XYZ file of N, CA and C in Angstrom:
720
model
N -34.136 19.081 4.436
C -33.739 20.538 4.242
C -32.344 20.525 3.590
N -32.051 21.425 2.696
C -30.660 21.390 2.256
C -29.874 22.102 3.406
N -28.634 21.609 3.458
C -27.742 22.272 4.425
C -27.292 23.564 3.981
N -26.867 24.479 4.924
C -26.379 25.782 4.467
C -25.274 25.678 3.544
N -25.107 26.616 2.575
C -24.051 26.478 1.590
C -22.701 26.696 2.054
N -21.831 25.823 1.813
C -20.425 26.057 2.237
C -19.502 25.823 0.894
N -18.575 26.694 0.642
C -17.746 26.543 -0.591
C -17.191 25.138 -0.602
N -17.094 24.571 -1.792
C -16.419 23.257 -1.936
C -15.103 23.627 -2.758
N -14.163 24.195 -1.999
C -12.980 24.686 -2.536
C -12.180 23.507 -3.127
N -11.449 23.752 -4.237
C -10.592 22.656 -4.754
C -9.661 22.058 -3.699
N -9.608 20.690 -3.693
C -8.854 20.067 -2.669
C -8.082 18.840 -3.275
N -8.027 17.771 -2.533
C -7.330 16.660 -3.068
C -7.924 15.969 -4.389
N -9.133 16.241 -4.541
C -9.823 15.769 -5.776
C -10.503 16.842 -6.649
N -9.696 17.312 -7.497
C -10.275 18.502 -8.342
C -11.372 17.986 -9.299
N -12.157 18.887 -9.681
C -13.218 18.696 -10.777
C -12.373 18.578 -12.054
N -13.066 17.824 -13.013
C -12.438 17.673 -14.325
C -12.078 19.025 -14.894
N -10.938 18.998 -15.567
C -10.494 20.301 -15.940
C -10.572 20.678 -17.499
N -10.724 21.839 -17.845
C -10.560 22.242 -19.218
C -8.997 22.368 -19.382
N -8.226 21.429 -19.880
C -6.854 21.592 -19.872
C -6.190 21.620 -21.211
N -5.533 22.678 -21.500
C -4.698 22.716 -22.702
C -3.396 21.966 -22.434
N -2.945 21.087 -23.265
C -1.721 20.340 -22.857
C -0.556 21.253 -22.539
N -0.499 22.378 -23.257
C 0.709 23.330 -22.939
C 0.674 23.927 -21.665
N -0.618 24.131 -21.101
C -0.667 24.801 -19.850
C -0.611 23.919 -18.666
N -1.265 22.794 -18.687
C -1.210 21.879 -17.521
C -0.935 20.445 -18.159
N 0.306 20.115 -18.321
C 0.758 18.899 -18.809
C 0.613 17.794 -17.725
N 0.590 16.477 -18.113
C 0.688 15.475 -17.229
C 1.936 15.522 -16.367
N 1.827 15.389 -15.041
C 2.919 15.419 -14.125
C 3.525 13.993 -14.017
N 4.513 13.757 -14.807
C 5.120 12.313 -14.583
C 4.397 11.448 -15.796
N 4.925 10.256 -15.882
C 4.272 9.406 -16.852
C 2.913 8.778 -16.444
N 2.071 8.831 -17.472
C 0.692 8.214 -17.081
C 0.757 6.698 -17.411
N 0.436 5.910 -16.437
C 0.494 4.369 -16.655
C -0.738 3.736 -16.876
N -0.806 3.142 -18.062
C -2.027 2.521 -18.564
C -2.438 1.429 -17.552
N -3.624 1.313 -17.314
C -4.179 0.238 -16.323
C -4.782 -1.013 -16.952
N -5.265 -0.822 -18.199
C -5.934 -2.054 -18.699
C -5.484 -2.372 -20.009
N -6.360 -2.479 -21.055
C -5.852 -2.797 -22.297
C -6.584 -1.914 -23.298
N -6.100 -1.878 -24.630
C -6.696 -1.199 -25.651
C -7.893 -1.873 -26.143
N -8.917 -1.061 -26.173
C -10.264 -1.651 -26.743
C -10.825 -0.785 -27.690
N -11.085 -1.291 -28.865
C -12.002 -0.737 -29.801
C -13.108 -1.655 -30.087
N -14.306 -1.332 -29.524
C -15.444 -2.151 -29.481
C -16.619 -1.478 -29.877
N -17.802 -2.096 -29.964
C -19.057 -1.444 -30.101
C -19.576 -0.530 -29.245
N -19.601 0.823 -29.589
C -20.227 1.839 -28.600
C -21.436 2.438 -29.410
N -22.670 1.977 -29.305
C -23.755 2.425 -30.187
C -23.702 3.918 -30.371
N -23.625 4.309 -31.554
C -23.742 5.734 -31.804
C -22.555 6.576 -31.703
N -21.431 6.098 -31.202
C -20.109 6.723 -31.087
C -19.002 5.843 -31.648
N -18.140 6.654 -32.355
C -16.921 5.884 -32.782
C -15.754 6.049 -31.737
N -15.554 5.136 -31.092
C -14.668 5.196 -29.852
C -13.581 4.161 -29.772
N -12.443 4.736 -29.385
C -11.254 3.842 -29.007
C -10.667 4.245 -27.600
N -10.546 3.274 -26.785
C -10.149 3.511 -25.373
C -8.945 2.791 -25.044
N -7.785 3.348 -24.620
C -6.678 2.611 -24.108
C -6.506 2.688 -22.703
N -6.043 1.505 -22.199
C -5.862 1.212 -20.757
C -6.972 1.083 -20.013
N -8.147 0.492 -20.561
C -9.382 0.384 -19.778
C -9.622 -1.080 -19.680
N -10.390 -1.422 -18.492
C -10.908 -2.628 -18.280
C -12.182 -2.809 -19.089
N -12.870 -3.990 -19.231
C -14.123 -3.870 -19.917
C -15.177 -3.168 -19.126
N -15.204 -3.141 -18.014
C -16.182 -2.362 -17.262
C -16.005 -0.818 -17.522
N -14.696 -0.394 -17.330
C -14.491 0.918 -17.623
C -14.752 1.343 -19.011
N -14.507 0.476 -20.024
C -14.899 0.811 -21.215
C -16.405 1.049 -21.445
N -17.196 0.228 -20.756
C -18.744 0.500 -20.807
C -19.098 1.851 -20.064
N -18.303 2.246 -19.056
C -18.601 3.466 -18.402
C -18.310 4.610 -19.398
N -17.022 4.585 -20.046
C -16.603 5.629 -20.791
C -17.684 5.579 -22.130
N -18.005 4.560 -22.704
C -18.951 4.549 -23.747
C -20.349 5.288 -23.276
N -20.811 4.839 -22.052
C -22.050 5.438 -21.561
C -22.040 6.931 -21.373
N -20.855 7.436 -20.934
C -20.737 8.853 -20.723
C -20.591 9.584 -22.111
N -19.768 9.157 -22.887
C -19.701 9.585 -24.279
C -21.178 9.625 -25.041
N -21.811 8.605 -24.924
C -23.218 8.476 -25.500
C -24.166 9.574 -24.998
N -24.058 9.794 -23.753
C -24.730 10.754 -23.058
C -24.541 12.157 -23.489
N -23.148 12.491 -23.654
C -22.810 13.851 -24.074
C -23.256 13.976 -25.570
N -22.878 13.043 -26.393
C -23.221 13.110 -27.864
C -24.744 13.298 -27.954
N -25.509 12.474 -27.225
C -26.901 12.577 -27.404
C -27.463 14.078 -26.999
N -26.875 14.577 -25.990
C -27.262 15.905 -25.548
C -27.129 16.851 -26.700
N -25.995 16.782 -27.386
C -25.618 17.763 -28.427
C -26.531 17.534 -29.675
N -26.792 16.292 -30.014
C -27.649 15.898 -31.205
C -29.037 16.542 -30.848
N -29.566 16.284 -29.577
C -30.835 16.718 -29.221
C -30.960 18.307 -29.315
N -29.814 18.997 -29.298
C -29.825 20.530 -29.361
C -29.206 20.887 -30.739
N -29.443 20.038 -31.787
C -29.258 20.418 -33.269
C -27.603 20.657 -33.431
N -26.839 19.920 -32.675
C -25.427 19.891 -32.910
C -25.005 18.627 -33.371
N -24.923 18.271 -34.597
C -24.390 16.853 -35.005
C -23.038 16.508 -34.575
N -22.895 15.240 -34.015
C -21.638 14.802 -33.586
C -21.391 13.441 -34.210
N -20.445 13.435 -35.190
C -20.188 12.130 -35.892
C -18.787 11.705 -35.740
N -17.757 12.529 -35.249
C -16.333 12.173 -35.370
C -16.130 11.088 -34.277
N -14.826 10.616 -34.283
C -14.377 9.584 -33.495
C -13.818 10.258 -32.101
N -13.763 9.530 -31.081
C -13.254 10.002 -29.853
C -12.166 9.000 -29.371
N -10.957 9.466 -28.898
C -9.987 8.697 -28.277
C -9.834 9.017 -26.843
N -9.825 8.043 -26.143
C -9.805 8.074 -24.541
C -8.633 7.163 -24.028
N -7.841 7.661 -22.995
C -6.857 7.013 -22.284
C -7.107 7.020 -20.903
N -7.222 5.802 -20.324
C -7.357 5.657 -18.796
C -5.910 5.489 -18.337
N -5.709 6.231 -17.211
C -4.306 6.192 -16.565
C -4.407 6.068 -15.050
N -3.402 5.747 -14.351
C -3.250 5.799 -13.034
C -2.839 7.256 -12.571
N -2.620 8.029 -13.514
C -2.223 9.538 -13.104
C -0.755 9.696 -12.735
N -0.277 10.794 -12.124
C -1.211 11.918 -11.773
C -1.564 12.770 -13.142
N -2.549 13.616 -12.856
C -2.938 14.586 -13.918
C -3.090 16.034 -13.394
N -2.772 16.924 -14.043
C -2.876 18.325 -13.763
C -1.717 18.780 -13.012
N -1.552 20.110 -12.952
C -0.290 20.774 -12.339
C -0.062 20.198 -10.939
N -1.124 19.953 -10.165
C -1.049 19.400 -8.724
C -1.370 18.004 -8.625
N -1.587 17.331 -9.799
C -1.759 15.954 -9.758
C -3.180 15.597 -9.187
N -4.120 16.447 -9.289
C -5.353 16.269 -8.575
C -6.527 16.084 -9.636
N -6.437 16.187 -10.844
C -7.421 16.150 -11.713
C -8.016 14.613 -11.908
N -9.272 14.618 -12.164
C -9.944 13.264 -12.566
C -9.706 13.127 -14.072
N -9.887 14.133 -14.798
C -9.774 14.017 -16.390
C -9.464 15.351 -17.046
N -8.999 15.232 -18.140
C -8.634 16.338 -19.032
C -8.658 16.069 -20.367
N -8.972 17.047 -21.321
C -8.807 16.886 -22.711
C -7.560 17.421 -23.064
N -6.721 16.511 -23.638
C -5.310 16.978 -24.258
C -5.542 17.475 -25.575
N -5.461 18.713 -25.870
C -5.708 19.310 -27.120
C -4.626 18.902 -28.114
N -3.426 18.834 -27.836
C -2.345 18.410 -28.653
C -2.524 17.130 -29.224
N -2.911 16.134 -28.405
C -3.079 14.763 -28.770
C -4.422 14.472 -29.253
N -5.387 15.430 -29.080
C -6.821 15.238 -29.339
C -7.336 13.975 -28.769
N -7.144 13.910 -27.405
C -7.438 12.671 -26.592
C -7.839 13.114 -25.161
N -8.887 12.372 -24.682
C -9.435 12.529 -23.440
C -8.569 11.624 -22.440
N -7.949 12.270 -21.485
C -7.218 11.394 -20.476
C -8.104 11.251 -19.095
N -8.285 10.096 -18.610
C -9.163 9.924 -17.489
C -8.429 9.058 -16.365
N -8.598 9.402 -15.081
C -8.158 8.376 -14.228
C -8.961 7.119 -14.225
N -8.286 6.057 -13.917
C -9.282 4.708 -13.842
C -10.243 4.983 -12.656
N -11.213 4.354 -12.636
C -12.317 4.265 -11.646
C -11.694 4.192 -10.246
N -10.905 3.126 -10.089
C -10.303 2.965 -8.850
C -9.489 4.038 -8.270
N -8.641 4.684 -9.267
C -7.730 5.738 -8.860
C -8.619 6.975 -8.483
N -9.798 7.174 -9.274
C -10.678 8.311 -9.008
C -11.343 8.279 -7.688
N -11.677 7.054 -7.340
C -12.322 6.712 -5.948
C -11.189 7.033 -4.907
N -10.031 6.518 -5.073
C -9.061 6.800 -4.104
C -8.606 8.330 -4.084
N -8.422 9.018 -5.083
C -8.204 10.395 -5.059
C -9.251 11.112 -4.336
N -10.573 10.826 -4.463
C -11.698 11.519 -4.120
C -12.247 11.066 -2.674
N -11.434 10.276 -2.109
C -11.978 9.651 -0.777
C -12.217 10.655 0.310
N -11.329 11.709 0.318
C -11.469 12.733 1.338
C -12.278 13.823 0.943
N -12.315 14.286 -0.257
C -13.006 15.466 -0.692
C -13.592 15.162 -2.223
N -14.815 14.878 -2.266
C -15.280 14.457 -3.538
C -16.005 15.626 -4.287
N -15.932 15.716 -5.611
C -16.719 16.710 -6.358
C -18.097 16.689 -5.918
N -18.749 17.799 -5.995
C -20.212 17.996 -5.658
C -20.582 17.441 -4.279
N -19.523 17.272 -3.449
C -19.865 16.609 -1.976
C -20.704 15.223 -2.119
N -20.418 14.447 -3.096
C -20.998 13.140 -3.185
C -19.869 12.090 -3.388
N -19.958 10.857 -2.917
C -18.791 9.955 -3.040
C -18.669 9.602 -4.616
N -17.417 9.342 -4.985
C -17.187 8.944 -6.305
C -17.724 7.520 -6.483
N -18.573 7.478 -7.432
C -19.163 6.145 -7.763
C -19.328 6.059 -9.319
N -19.849 4.954 -9.862
C -19.932 4.851 -11.340
C -20.742 5.911 -12.014
N -21.756 6.398 -11.296
C -22.665 7.450 -11.944
C -21.945 8.728 -11.937
N -21.132 8.981 -10.912
C -20.467 10.344 -10.901
C -19.369 10.312 -11.884
N -18.660 9.127 -11.888
C -17.591 8.947 -12.933
C -17.910 9.096 -14.325
N -19.117 8.353 -14.656
C -19.668 8.456 -15.984
C -20.033 9.968 -16.269
N -20.438 10.785 -15.368
C -20.816 12.191 -15.634
C -19.503 13.003 -16.002
N -18.209 12.472 -15.441
C -17.116 13.173 -15.824
C -16.706 12.896 -17.226
N -17.001 11.699 -17.651
C -16.813 11.456 -18.962
C -17.511 12.290 -19.888
N -18.877 12.525 -19.604
C -19.709 13.429 -20.409
C -19.020 14.865 -20.289
N -18.587 15.227 -19.207
C -17.924 16.478 -19.164
C -16.734 16.648 -19.984
N -15.844 15.670 -19.962
C -14.717 15.771 -20.875
C -15.005 15.703 -22.372
N -15.985 15.023 -22.550
C -16.562 14.739 -24.063
C -16.927 16.036 -24.502
N -17.702 16.882 -23.580
C -18.023 18.201 -24.116
C -16.911 19.130 -24.494
N -15.813 19.007 -23.737
C -14.642 19.874 -24.228
C -14.171 19.455 -25.594
N -14.207 18.134 -26.031
C -13.875 17.694 -27.313
C -14.742 18.358 -28.288
N -16.084 18.198 -28.015
C -17.171 18.706 -28.985
C -16.926 20.198 -29.227
N -16.802 20.955 -28.161
C -16.776 22.269 -28.292
C -15.476 22.817 -28.807
N -14.374 22.083 -28.528
C -13.106 22.469 -29.234
C -13.101 22.348 -30.639
N -13.673 21.241 -31.059
C -13.673 20.986 -32.488
C -14.655 21.856 -33.350
N -15.608 22.530 -32.593
C -16.713 23.239 -33.319
C -16.630 24.724 -32.970
N -16.070 25.108 -31.947
C -15.989 26.601 -31.455
C -15.175 27.400 -32.359
N -15.495 28.742 -32.448
C -14.610 29.555 -33.227
C -13.290 29.672 -32.621
N -12.283 29.936 -33.397
C -10.943 30.224 -33.041
C -10.877 31.275 -31.978
N -10.236 31.228 -30.818
C -10.192 32.246 -29.776
C -11.403 32.240 -28.877
N -12.222 31.162 -28.992
C -13.354 31.079 -28.068
C -12.858 31.309 -26.705
N -13.698 31.968 -25.828
C -13.419 32.134 -24.457
C -13.461 30.841 -23.753
N -12.437 30.378 -23.055
C -12.323 29.079 -22.428
C -13.479 28.858 -21.404
N -13.919 29.967 -20.882
C -15.195 29.859 -19.931
C -16.324 29.452 -20.616
N -16.494 29.493 -21.860
C -17.704 28.999 -22.570
C -17.374 27.350 -22.498
N -16.362 26.845 -22.606
C -16.166 25.377 -22.562
C -16.619 24.946 -21.095
N -16.175 25.644 -20.120
C -16.478 25.030 -18.687
C -17.773 25.255 -18.536
N -18.513 26.287 -19.043
C -20.060 26.506 -18.780
C -20.706 25.244 -19.403
N -20.366 25.080 -20.654
C -21.150 23.922 -21.378
C -20.757 22.647 -20.753
N -19.505 22.287 -20.360
C -19.056 21.087 -19.864
C -19.844 20.665 -18.646
N -20.073 21.705 -17.696
C -20.880 21.503 -16.532
C -22.284 21.339 -16.742
N -22.858 22.029 -17.773
C -24.347 21.962 -18.161
C -24.518 20.598 -18.662
N -23.611 20.016 -19.504
C -23.917 18.661 -20.047
C -23.639 17.560 -19.002
N -22.562 17.840 -18.156
C -22.424 16.802 -17.115
C -23.690 16.741 -16.119
N -24.341 17.802 -15.768
C -25.441 17.682 -14.895
C -26.573 17.325 -15.575
N -26.789 17.901 -16.873
C -27.989 17.373 -17.630
C -28.142 15.931 -17.928
N -27.004 15.275 -18.060
C -26.939 13.947 -18.688
C -26.659 12.954 -17.393
N -26.384 13.368 -16.324
C -26.118 12.468 -15.205
C -27.490 11.761 -14.733
N -27.341 10.699 -14.031
C -28.642 9.850 -13.531
C -29.491 11.040 -12.617
N -30.682 10.976 -12.830
C -31.537 11.911 -12.283
C -31.470 11.958 -10.809
N -31.407 10.926 -10.067
C -31.370 10.849 -8.624
C -30.153 11.614 -8.117
N -28.995 11.223 -8.741
C -27.661 11.861 -8.449
C -27.758 13.433 -8.683
N -28.358 13.830 -9.652
C -28.458 15.209 -10.037
C -29.324 16.008 -9.007
N -30.406 15.331 -8.610
C -31.373 15.974 -7.679
C -30.689 16.036 -6.343
N -29.869 15.034 -6.029
C -29.101 15.168 -4.648
C -28.202 16.194 -4.766
N -27.569 16.559 -5.815
C -26.570 17.616 -5.933
C -27.213 18.976 -5.905
N -28.417 19.101 -6.633
C -29.094 20.421 -6.641
C -29.596 20.763 -5.234
N -30.153 19.624 -4.519
C -30.624 19.756 -3.171
C -29.479 20.350 -2.291
N -28.201 19.922 -2.631
C -27.225 20.249 -1.624
C -26.533 21.547 -1.995
N -26.874 22.096 -3.214
C -26.362 23.377 -3.627
C -27.581 24.174 -3.975
N -28.333 24.783 -2.942
C -29.674 25.567 -3.253
C -29.516 26.923 -3.663
N -28.360 27.383 -4.434
C -28.265 28.689 -4.864
C -28.942 28.798 -6.190
N -29.427 29.964 -6.631
C -30.076 30.201 -8.043
C -29.031 30.097 -9.160
N -29.578 30.014 -10.348
C -28.668 29.986 -11.509
C -28.151 31.340 -11.687
N -27.108 31.465 -12.600
C -26.573 32.852 -12.936
C -27.724 33.575 -13.646
N -27.974 34.859 -13.217
C -28.982 35.715 -13.697
C -28.858 36.012 -15.167
N -27.542 36.231 -15.618
C -27.319 36.334 -17.131
C -25.864 36.007 -17.472
N -25.531 36.142 -18.591
C -24.214 35.550 -18.922
C -22.977 36.475 -18.332
N -23.344 37.661 -17.986
C -22.394 38.605 -17.295
C -21.936 38.096 -15.969
N -22.750 37.310 -15.329
C -22.405 36.785 -14.070
C -21.433 35.641 -13.957
N -21.443 35.089 -15.260
C -20.472 33.713 -15.351
C -19.129 34.301 -15.455
N -18.275 33.849 -14.411
C -16.930 34.385 -14.408
C -15.996 33.276 -13.814
N -14.608 33.565 -14.144
C -13.612 32.621 -13.688
C -13.375 32.809 -12.115
N -13.797 33.982 -11.752
C -13.745 34.196 -10.260
C -14.556 33.137 -9.509
N -15.842 33.188 -10.029
C -16.767 32.275 -9.235
C -16.349 30.829 -9.538
N -15.847 30.494 -10.675
C -15.416 29.063 -11.062
C -14.239 28.754 -10.112
N -13.323 29.687 -9.854
C -12.162 29.467 -9.015
C -12.601 29.324 -7.569
N -13.558 30.024 -6.988
C -14.049 29.978 -5.739
C -14.559 28.579 -5.457
N -15.372 27.996 -6.335
C -16.151 26.812 -6.122
C -16.482 26.277 -7.421
N -15.777 25.402 -8.068
C -16.145 24.782 -9.414
C -17.459 24.118 -9.422
N -17.746 23.422 -8.365
C -19.033 22.557 -8.259
C -20.298 23.638 -8.279
N -20.201 24.667 -7.409
C -21.198 25.625 -7.341
C -21.382 26.349 -8.771
N -20.203 26.559 -9.270
C -20.353 27.215 -10.831
C -20.954 26.252 -11.679
N -20.698 24.874 -11.649
C -21.519 24.029 -12.422
C -22.968 24.039 -12.130
N -23.420 24.012 -10.911
C -24.727 23.987 -10.557
C -25.467 25.298 -11.080
N -24.836 26.400 -10.858
C -25.392 27.795 -11.320
C -25.435 27.817 -12.892
N -24.599 27.174 -13.509
C -24.604 27.048 -14.973
C -25.703 26.228 -15.305
N -25.884 25.042 -14.706
C -27.012 24.244 -15.161
C -28.357 24.900 -14.943
N -28.537 25.595 -13.904
C -29.827 26.182 -13.526
C -30.069 27.331 -14.518
N -28.924 28.026 -14.898
C -29.089 29.157 -15.752
C -29.506 28.561 -17.219
N -28.840 27.466 -17.674
C -29.294 27.014 -18.998
C -30.612 26.310 -18.896
N -31.018 25.597 -17.847
C -32.277 25.107 -17.830
C -33.590 26.078 -17.867
N -33.243 27.365 -17.535
C -34.280 28.327 -17.565
C -34.262 29.023 -18.884
N -33.393 28.722 -19.810
C -33.433 29.445 -21.134
C -34.658 29.120 -22.014
N -35.234 29.992 -22.726
C -36.411 29.759 -23.623
C -35.945 29.007 -24.772
N -34.599 29.232 -25.210
C -34.069 28.651 -26.463
C -32.742 28.004 -26.167
N -32.664 26.914 -25.503
C -31.308 26.322 -25.240
C -30.544 25.982 -26.422
N -31.099 25.439 -27.492
C -30.282 25.077 -28.651
C -29.835 26.343 -29.387
N -30.571 27.434 -29.472
C -30.093 28.717 -29.984
C -28.944 29.312 -29.125
N -28.981 29.145 -27.890
C -28.062 29.538 -26.923
C -26.755 28.867 -27.152
N -26.743 27.448 -27.270
C -25.579 26.869 -27.560
C -24.893 27.178 -28.936
N -25.664 27.350 -29.861
C -25.302 27.768 -31.221
C -24.571 29.181 -31.172
N -25.104 30.039 -30.336
C -24.530 31.419 -30.103
C -23.214 31.377 -29.326
N -23.139 30.333 -28.510
C -21.857 30.229 -27.683
C -20.694 29.707 -28.588
N -21.170 28.690 -29.465
C -20.155 28.130 -30.340
C -19.676 29.063 -31.444
N -20.616 29.898 -31.894
C -20.160 30.905 -32.895
C -19.431 32.152 -32.394
N -19.408 32.254 -31.040
C -18.879 33.478 -30.402
C -19.787 34.665 -30.384
N -21.120 34.411 -30.863
C -22.073 35.590 -30.770
C -22.376 35.933 -29.278
N -22.246 34.929 -28.478
C -22.440 35.268 -26.973
C -21.217 34.740 -26.232
N -20.726 35.542 -25.359
C -19.607 35.185 -24.531
C -19.808 35.361 -23.123
N -19.547 34.407 -22.263
C -19.774 34.561 -20.803
C -18.768 35.635 -20.221
N -19.009 35.999 -19.047
C -18.036 36.862 -18.286
C -18.377 38.408 -18.307
N -17.654 39.174 -17.570
C -17.918 40.520 -17.551
C -18.124 41.090 -16.082
N -18.261 40.135 -15.299
C -18.593 40.596 -13.734
C -17.624 39.957 -12.976
N -17.308 40.585 -11.857
C -16.271 40.150 -10.843
C -16.810 38.860 -10.072
N -18.091 38.545 -9.936
C -18.512 37.481 -9.079
C -18.985 36.262 -9.970
């Protein structure tokens, strides 16, 4: 049986962020951990800085999952991605696993080792940080890139978070996703008016689960994504 729902409030290990560089800059210098790698990543034009060979494969896997999701929903993705792995810290409190630096047009991610260390006490979605969860964060951040490049100017930032969590959960390993869904037994958002920053701030992981369940129940998910990107549909409007 799923355990009673308890909020997973942001703590030592925060969920991947929608970060505009001007709002939440890197706190202190980011130290590269590996080497620069430009290698074959099937279906994705990818350059990774500061990664080990293993980390490059994880980044490639996460990007391919995100790109594949959008292509399956009639959103072509052909451009290049730049990713930098660092020892951190990232975010205003130094607790983020990853962020999309809009000024540099680059995804910044903690190394796998640093992500495990940061999340040892409190992990996103209440599951231990491992390669499957780490890969899902790559897909989350890749979604911010895709949406930022395609969305209308002035797009509601909450749209990005909604889609980033949808893609993260939709593309993660099935057994990990089911474990998370079982542990967060709340229903999806009833409509777009329920999707709010307040709920996101109270529990980002629960926000992600409710977003995924809402999206999974849509009769025309591809059309809904198109409407979000065009600004025809905007989430928000309710306090919860």
